[in-house]
PDB file of C-alpha atoms in Angstrom:
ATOM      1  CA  UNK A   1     -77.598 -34.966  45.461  1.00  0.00           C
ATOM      2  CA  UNK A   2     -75.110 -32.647  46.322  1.00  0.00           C
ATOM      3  CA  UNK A   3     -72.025 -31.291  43.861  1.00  0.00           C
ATOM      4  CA  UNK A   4     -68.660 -31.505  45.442  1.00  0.00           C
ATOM      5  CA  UNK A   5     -66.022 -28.733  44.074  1.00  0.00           C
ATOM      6  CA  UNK A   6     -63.175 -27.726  45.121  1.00  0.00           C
ATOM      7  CA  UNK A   7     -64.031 -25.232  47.462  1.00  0.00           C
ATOM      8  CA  UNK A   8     -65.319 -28.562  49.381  1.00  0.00           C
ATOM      9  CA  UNK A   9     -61.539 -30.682  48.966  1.00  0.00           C
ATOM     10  CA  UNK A  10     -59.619 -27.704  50.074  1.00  0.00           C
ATOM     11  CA  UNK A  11     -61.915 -27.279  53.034  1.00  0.00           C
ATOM     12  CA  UNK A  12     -61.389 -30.730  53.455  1.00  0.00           C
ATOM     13  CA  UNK A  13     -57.706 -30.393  53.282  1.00  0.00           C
ATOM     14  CA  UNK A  14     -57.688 -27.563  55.753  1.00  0.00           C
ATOM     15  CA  UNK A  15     -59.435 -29.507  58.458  1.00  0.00           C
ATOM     16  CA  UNK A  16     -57.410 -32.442  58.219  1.00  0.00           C
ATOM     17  CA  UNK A  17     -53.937 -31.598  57.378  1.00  0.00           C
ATOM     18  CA  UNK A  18     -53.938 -27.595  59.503  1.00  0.00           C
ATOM     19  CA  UNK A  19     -52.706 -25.871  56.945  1.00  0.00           C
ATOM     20  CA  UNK A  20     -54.048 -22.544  55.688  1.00  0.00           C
ATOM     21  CA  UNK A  21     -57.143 -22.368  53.619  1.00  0.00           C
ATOM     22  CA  UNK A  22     -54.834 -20.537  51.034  1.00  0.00           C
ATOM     23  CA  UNK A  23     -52.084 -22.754  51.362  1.00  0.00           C
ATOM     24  CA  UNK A  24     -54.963 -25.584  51.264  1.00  0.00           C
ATOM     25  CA  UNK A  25     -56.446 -24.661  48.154  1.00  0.00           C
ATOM     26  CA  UNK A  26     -52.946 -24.303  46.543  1.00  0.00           C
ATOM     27  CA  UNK A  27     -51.878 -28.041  47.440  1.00  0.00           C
ATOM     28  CA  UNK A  28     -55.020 -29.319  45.699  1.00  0.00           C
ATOM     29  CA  UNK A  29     -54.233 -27.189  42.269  1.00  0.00           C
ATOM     30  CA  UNK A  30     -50.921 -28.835  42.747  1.00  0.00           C
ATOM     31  CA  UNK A  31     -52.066 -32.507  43.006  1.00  0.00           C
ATOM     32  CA  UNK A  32     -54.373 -32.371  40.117  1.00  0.00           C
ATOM     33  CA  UNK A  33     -52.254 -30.774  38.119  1.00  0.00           C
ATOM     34  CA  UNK A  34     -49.409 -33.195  38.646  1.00  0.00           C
ATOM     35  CA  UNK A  35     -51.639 -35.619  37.712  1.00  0.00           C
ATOM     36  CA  UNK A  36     -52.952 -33.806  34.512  1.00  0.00           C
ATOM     37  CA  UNK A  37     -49.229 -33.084  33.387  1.00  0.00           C
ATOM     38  CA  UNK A  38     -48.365 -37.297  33.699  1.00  0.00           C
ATOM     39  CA  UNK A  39     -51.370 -37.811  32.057  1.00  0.00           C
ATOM     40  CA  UNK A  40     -50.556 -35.488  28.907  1.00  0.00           C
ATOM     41  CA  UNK A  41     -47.182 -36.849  28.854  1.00  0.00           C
ATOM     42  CA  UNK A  42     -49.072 -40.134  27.821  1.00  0.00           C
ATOM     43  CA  UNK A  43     -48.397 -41.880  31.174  1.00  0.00           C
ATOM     44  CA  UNK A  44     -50.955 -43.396  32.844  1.00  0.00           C
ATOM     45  CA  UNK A  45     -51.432 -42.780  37.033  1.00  0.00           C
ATOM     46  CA  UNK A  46     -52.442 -45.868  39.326  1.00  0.00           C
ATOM     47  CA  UNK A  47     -54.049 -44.266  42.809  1.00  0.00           C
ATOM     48  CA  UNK A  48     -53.994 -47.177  45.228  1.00  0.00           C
ATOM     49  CA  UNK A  49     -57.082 -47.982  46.589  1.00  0.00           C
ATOM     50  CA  UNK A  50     -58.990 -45.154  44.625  1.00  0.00           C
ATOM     51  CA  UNK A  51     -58.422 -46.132  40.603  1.00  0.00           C
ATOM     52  CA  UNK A  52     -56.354 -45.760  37.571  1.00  0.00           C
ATOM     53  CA  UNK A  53     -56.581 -43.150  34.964  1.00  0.00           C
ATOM     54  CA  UNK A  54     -55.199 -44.388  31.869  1.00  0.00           C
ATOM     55  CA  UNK A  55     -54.288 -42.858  28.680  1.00  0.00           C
ATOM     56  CA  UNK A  56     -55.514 -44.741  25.529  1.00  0.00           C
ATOM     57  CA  UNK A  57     -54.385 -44.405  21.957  1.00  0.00           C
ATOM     58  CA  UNK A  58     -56.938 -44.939  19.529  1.00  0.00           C
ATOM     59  CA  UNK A  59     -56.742 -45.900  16.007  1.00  0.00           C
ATOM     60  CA  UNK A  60     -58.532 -44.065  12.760  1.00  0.00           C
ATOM     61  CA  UNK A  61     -62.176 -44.942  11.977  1.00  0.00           C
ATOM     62  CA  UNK A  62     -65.068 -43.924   9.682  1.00  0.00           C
ATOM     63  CA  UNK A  63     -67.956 -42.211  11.636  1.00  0.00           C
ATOM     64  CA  UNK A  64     -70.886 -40.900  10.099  1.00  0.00           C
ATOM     65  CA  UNK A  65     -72.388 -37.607  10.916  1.00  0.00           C
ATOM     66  CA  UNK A  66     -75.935 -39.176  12.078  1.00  0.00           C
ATOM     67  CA  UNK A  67     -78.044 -36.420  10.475  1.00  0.00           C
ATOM     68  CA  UNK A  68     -77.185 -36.385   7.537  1.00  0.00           C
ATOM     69  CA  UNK A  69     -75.595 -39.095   6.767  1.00  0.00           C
ATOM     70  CA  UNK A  70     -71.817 -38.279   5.319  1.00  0.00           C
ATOM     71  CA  UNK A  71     -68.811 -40.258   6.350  1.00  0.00           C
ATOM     72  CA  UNK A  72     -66.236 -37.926   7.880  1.00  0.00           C
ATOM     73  CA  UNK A  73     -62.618 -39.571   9.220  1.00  0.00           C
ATOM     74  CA  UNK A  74     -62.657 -39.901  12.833  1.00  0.00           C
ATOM     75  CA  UNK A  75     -58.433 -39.083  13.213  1.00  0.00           C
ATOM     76  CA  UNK A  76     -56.392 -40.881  15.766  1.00  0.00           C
ATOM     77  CA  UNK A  77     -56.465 -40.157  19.371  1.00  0.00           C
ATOM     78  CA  UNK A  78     -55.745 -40.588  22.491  1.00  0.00           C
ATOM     79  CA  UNK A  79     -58.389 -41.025  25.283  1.00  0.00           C
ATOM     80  CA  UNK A  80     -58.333 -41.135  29.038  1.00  0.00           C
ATOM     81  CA  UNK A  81     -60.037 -43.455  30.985  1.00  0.00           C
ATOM     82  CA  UNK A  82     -61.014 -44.448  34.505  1.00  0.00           C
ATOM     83  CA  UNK A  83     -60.365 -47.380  35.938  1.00  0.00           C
ATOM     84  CA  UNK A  84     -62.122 -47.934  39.454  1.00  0.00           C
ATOM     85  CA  UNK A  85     -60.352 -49.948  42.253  1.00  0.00           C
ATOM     86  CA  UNK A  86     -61.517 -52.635  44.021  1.00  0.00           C
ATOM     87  CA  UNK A  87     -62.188 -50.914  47.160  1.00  0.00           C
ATOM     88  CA  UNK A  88     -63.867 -48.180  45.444  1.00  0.00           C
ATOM     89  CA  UNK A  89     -66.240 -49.999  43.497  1.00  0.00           C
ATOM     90  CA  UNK A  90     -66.814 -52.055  47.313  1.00  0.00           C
ATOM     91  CA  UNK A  91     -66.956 -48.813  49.380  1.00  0.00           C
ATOM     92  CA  UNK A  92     -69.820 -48.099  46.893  1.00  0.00           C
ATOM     93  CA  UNK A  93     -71.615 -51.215  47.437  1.00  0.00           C
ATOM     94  CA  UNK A  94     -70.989 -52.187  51.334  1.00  0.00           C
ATOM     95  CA  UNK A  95     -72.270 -56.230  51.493  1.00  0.00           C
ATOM     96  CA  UNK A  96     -71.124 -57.058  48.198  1.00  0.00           C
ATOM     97  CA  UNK A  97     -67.723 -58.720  47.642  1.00  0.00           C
ATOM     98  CA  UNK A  98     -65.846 -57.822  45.178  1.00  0.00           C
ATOM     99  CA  UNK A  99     -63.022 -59.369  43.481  1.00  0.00           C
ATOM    100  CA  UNK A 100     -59.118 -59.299  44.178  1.00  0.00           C
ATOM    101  CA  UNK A 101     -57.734 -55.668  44.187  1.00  0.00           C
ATOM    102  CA  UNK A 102     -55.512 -57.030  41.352  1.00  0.00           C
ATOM    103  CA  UNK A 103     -55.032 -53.455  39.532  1.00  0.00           C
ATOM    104  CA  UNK A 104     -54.611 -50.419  41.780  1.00  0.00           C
TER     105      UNK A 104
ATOM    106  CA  UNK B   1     -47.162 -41.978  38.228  1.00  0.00           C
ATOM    107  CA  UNK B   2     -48.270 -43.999  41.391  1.00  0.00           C
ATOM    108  CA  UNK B   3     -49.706 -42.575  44.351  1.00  0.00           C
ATOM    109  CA  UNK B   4     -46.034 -42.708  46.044  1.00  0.00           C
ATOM    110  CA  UNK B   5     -44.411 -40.875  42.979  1.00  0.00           C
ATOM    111  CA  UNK B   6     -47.344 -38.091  43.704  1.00  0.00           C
ATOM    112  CA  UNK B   7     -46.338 -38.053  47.334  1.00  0.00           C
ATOM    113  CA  UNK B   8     -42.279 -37.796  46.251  1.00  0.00           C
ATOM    114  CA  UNK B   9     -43.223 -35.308  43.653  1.00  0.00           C
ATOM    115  CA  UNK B  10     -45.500 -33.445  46.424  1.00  0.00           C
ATOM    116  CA  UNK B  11     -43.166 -33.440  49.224  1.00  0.00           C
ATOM    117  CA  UNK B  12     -40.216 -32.264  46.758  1.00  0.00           C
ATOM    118  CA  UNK B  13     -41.679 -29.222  45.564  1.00  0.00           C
ATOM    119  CA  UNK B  14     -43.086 -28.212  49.043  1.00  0.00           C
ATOM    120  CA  UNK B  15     -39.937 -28.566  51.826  1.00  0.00           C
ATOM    121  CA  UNK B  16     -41.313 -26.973  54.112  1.00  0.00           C
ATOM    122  CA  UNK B  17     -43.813 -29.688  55.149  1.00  0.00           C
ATOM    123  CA  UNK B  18     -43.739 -33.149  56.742  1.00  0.00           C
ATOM    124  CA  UNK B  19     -43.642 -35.839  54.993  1.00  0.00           C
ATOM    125  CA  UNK B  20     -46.619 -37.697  56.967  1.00  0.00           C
ATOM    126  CA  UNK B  21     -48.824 -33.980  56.101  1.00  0.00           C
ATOM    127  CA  UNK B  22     -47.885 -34.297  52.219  1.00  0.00           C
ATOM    128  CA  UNK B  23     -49.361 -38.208  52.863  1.00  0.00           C
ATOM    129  CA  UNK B  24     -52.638 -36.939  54.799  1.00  0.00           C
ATOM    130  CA  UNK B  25     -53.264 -34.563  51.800  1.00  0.00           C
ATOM    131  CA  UNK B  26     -52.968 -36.708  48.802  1.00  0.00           C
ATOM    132  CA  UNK B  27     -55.375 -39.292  51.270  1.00  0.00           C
ATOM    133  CA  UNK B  28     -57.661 -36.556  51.997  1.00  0.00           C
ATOM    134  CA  UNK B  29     -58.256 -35.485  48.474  1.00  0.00           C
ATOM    135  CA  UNK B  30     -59.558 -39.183  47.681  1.00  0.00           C
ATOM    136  CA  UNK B  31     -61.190 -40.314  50.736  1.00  0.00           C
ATOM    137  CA  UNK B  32     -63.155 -37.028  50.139  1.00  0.00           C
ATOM    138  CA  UNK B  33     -64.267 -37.418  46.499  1.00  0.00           C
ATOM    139  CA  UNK B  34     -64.768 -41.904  47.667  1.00  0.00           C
ATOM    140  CA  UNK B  35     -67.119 -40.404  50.833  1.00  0.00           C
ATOM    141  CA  UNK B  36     -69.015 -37.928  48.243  1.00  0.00           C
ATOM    142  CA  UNK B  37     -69.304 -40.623  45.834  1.00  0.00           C
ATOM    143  CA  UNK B  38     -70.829 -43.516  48.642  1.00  0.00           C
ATOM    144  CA  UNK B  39     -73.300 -40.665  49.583  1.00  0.00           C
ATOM    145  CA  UNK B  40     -74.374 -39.920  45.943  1.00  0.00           C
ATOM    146  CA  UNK B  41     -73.286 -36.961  45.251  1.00  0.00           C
ATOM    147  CA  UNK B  42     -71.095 -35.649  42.792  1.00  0.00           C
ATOM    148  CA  UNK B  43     -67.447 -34.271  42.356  1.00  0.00           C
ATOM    149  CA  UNK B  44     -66.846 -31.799  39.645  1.00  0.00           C
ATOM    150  CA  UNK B  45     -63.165 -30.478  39.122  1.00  0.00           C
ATOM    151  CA  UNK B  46     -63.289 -27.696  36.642  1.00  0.00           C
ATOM    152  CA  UNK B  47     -60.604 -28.505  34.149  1.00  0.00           C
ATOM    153  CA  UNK B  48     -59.984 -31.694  35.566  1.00  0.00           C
ATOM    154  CA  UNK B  49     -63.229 -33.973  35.530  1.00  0.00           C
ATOM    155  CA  UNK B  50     -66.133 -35.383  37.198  1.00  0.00           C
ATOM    156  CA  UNK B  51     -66.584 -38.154  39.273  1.00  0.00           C
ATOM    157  CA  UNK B  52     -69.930 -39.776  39.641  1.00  0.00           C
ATOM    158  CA  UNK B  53     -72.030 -42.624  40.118  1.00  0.00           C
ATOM    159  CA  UNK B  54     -74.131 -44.532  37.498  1.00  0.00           C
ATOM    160  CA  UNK B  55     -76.521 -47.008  38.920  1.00  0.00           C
ATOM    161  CA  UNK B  56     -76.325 -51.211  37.283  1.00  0.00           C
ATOM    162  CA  UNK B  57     -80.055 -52.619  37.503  1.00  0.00           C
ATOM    163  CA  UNK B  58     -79.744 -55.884  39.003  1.00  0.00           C
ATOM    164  CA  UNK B  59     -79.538 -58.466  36.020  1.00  0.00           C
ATOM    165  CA  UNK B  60     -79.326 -62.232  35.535  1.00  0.00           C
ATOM    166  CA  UNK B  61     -75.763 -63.017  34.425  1.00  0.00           C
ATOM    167  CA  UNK B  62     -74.267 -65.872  33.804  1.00  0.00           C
ATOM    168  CA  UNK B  63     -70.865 -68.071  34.822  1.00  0.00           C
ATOM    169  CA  UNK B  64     -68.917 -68.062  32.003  1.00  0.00           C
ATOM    170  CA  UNK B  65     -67.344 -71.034  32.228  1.00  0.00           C
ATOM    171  CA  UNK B  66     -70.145 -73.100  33.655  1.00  0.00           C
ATOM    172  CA  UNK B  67     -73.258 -71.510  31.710  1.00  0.00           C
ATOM    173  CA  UNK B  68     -75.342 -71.520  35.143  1.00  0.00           C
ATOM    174  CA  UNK B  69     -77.109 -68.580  36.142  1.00  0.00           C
ATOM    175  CA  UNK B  70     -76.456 -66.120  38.520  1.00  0.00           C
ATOM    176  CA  UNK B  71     -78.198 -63.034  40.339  1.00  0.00           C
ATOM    177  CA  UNK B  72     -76.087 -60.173  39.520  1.00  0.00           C
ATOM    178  CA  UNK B  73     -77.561 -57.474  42.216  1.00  0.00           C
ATOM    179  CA  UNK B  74     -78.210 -54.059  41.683  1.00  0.00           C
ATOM    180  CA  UNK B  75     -74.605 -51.877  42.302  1.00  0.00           C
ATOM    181  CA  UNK B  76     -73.524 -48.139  41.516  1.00  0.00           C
ATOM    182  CA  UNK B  77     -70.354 -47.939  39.853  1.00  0.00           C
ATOM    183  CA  UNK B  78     -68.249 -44.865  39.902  1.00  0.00           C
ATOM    184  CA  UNK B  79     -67.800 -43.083  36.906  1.00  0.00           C
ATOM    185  CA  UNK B  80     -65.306 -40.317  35.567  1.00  0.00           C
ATOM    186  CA  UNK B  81     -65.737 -37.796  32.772  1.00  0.00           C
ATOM    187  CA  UNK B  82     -62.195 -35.630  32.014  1.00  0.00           C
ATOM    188  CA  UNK B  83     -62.957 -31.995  31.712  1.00  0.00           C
ATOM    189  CA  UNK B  84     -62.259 -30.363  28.402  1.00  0.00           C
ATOM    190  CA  UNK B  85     -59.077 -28.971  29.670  1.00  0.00           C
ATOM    191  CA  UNK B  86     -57.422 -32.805  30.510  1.00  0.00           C
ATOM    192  CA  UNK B  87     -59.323 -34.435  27.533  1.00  0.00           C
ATOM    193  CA  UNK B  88     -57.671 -31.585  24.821  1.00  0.00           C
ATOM    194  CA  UNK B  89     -54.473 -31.938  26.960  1.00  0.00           C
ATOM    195  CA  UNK B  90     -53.746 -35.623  26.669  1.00  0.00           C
ATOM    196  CA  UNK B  91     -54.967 -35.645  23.272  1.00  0.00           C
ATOM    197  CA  UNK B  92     -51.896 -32.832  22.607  1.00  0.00           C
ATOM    198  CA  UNK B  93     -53.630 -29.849  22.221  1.00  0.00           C
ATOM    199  CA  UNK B  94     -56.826 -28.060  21.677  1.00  0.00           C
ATOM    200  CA  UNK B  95     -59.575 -29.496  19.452  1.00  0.00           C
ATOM    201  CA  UNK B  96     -60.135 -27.310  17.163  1.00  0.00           C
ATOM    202  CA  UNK B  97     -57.201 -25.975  16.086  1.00  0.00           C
ATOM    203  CA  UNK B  98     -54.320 -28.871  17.089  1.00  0.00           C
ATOM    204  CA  UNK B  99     -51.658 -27.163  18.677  1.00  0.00           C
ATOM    205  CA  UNK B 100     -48.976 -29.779  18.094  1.00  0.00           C
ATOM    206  CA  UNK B 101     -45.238 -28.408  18.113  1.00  0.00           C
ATOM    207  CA  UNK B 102     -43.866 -28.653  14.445  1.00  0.00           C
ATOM    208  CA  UNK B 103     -41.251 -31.624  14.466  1.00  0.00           C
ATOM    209  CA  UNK B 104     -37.707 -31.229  14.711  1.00  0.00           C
ATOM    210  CA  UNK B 105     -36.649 -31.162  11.195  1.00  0.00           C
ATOM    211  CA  UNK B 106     -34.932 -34.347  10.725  1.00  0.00           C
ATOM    212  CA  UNK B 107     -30.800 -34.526  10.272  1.00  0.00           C
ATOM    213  CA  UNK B 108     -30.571 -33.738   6.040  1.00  0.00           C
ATOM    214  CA  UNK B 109     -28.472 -35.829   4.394  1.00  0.00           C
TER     215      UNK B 109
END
């Protein structure tokens, strides 16, 4: 199993689109961080055939510190999640069907 | 934000290219991490997040509404972990020591 960085998407980039490596590299940043910036913002971002990364707002609970035992607040937060598409989740598994892409 | 917004937003803040490139590199940056994926591998974006696969055992499931059994095969299902960077981001701040902005004091009186 390999690990895919970005060193490997800009490359990527570069062959497909022409552009500089620099320039490339520099588009990527861009992308994810236009993502990252809706995200904080609360708003979730729906990726057509790839997924949808949502932002989730959850509510105060007791946890318990498993060791030893004490009950310390877990505050409210807010989570992001991934939610795969359809065609992902069938690119993944080619011969199985899959429902409706119904959500990005 | 949908995938055209990123495009708009994209194509806006870099004039100088066409809009069918600024299309090609938002599609390239996900066919790339889906292709990585169907192999196996991994894609780890520092600050960002990591995309992976877990593998589902296959399982006997059941119809819901009819209470038969069914043969739920084996799949891998794609997975994403935010870095710490997103996670402390869209939770407002760092961690530790919650950088929230003070609230505008409210109108006295």
């Amino acid at each position: 199993m390999k690990t895919i960085t970005r060193a490997n998407l800009a490359e990527a980039i570069y062959a497909q689109v022409g552009l500089s490596r620099n320039e490339s590299a520099a588009l990527l940043e861009t992308v994810l961080e236009r993502m990252s910036a809706a995200l904080a913002s609360g708003e979730s971002v729906k990726i057509s055939a790839f997924g949808s990364f949502i932002v989730r707002q959850k509510g105060k609970r007791v946890g318990r510190n498993p060791k030893t035992g004490v009950e310390v607040p877990i505050l409210p937060r807010k989570v992001l999640s991934f939610r795969p598409s359809q065609v992902l989740k069938a690119r993944l598994n080619p011969g199985q069907s899959f429902g409706p892409d119904d959500d990005a | 934000m949908t995938r055209s917004e990123l495009i708009a937003q994209l194509a806006a803040s870099n004039q100088h290219l066409r809009q069918p490139d600024v299309e090609l590199i938002v599609s390239t940056i996900f066919d790339e991490i889906t292709e990585a994926l169907a192999r196996g591998d991994r894609v780890e974006l520092r600050g960002f997040g990591a995309f992976s696969i877990k593998k589902r055992d296959p399982r006997t499931g059941r119809n819901p509404r009819t209470g038969t059994a069914v043969e739920v095969s084996a799949k891998a299902v794609p997975y994403f972990k935010p870095g710490k960077e997103l996670r402390e981001r869209v939770n407002g701040g760092p961690l530790q020591a919650p950088a929230r902005k003070p609230r505008a004091p409210s109108p006295v009186g």
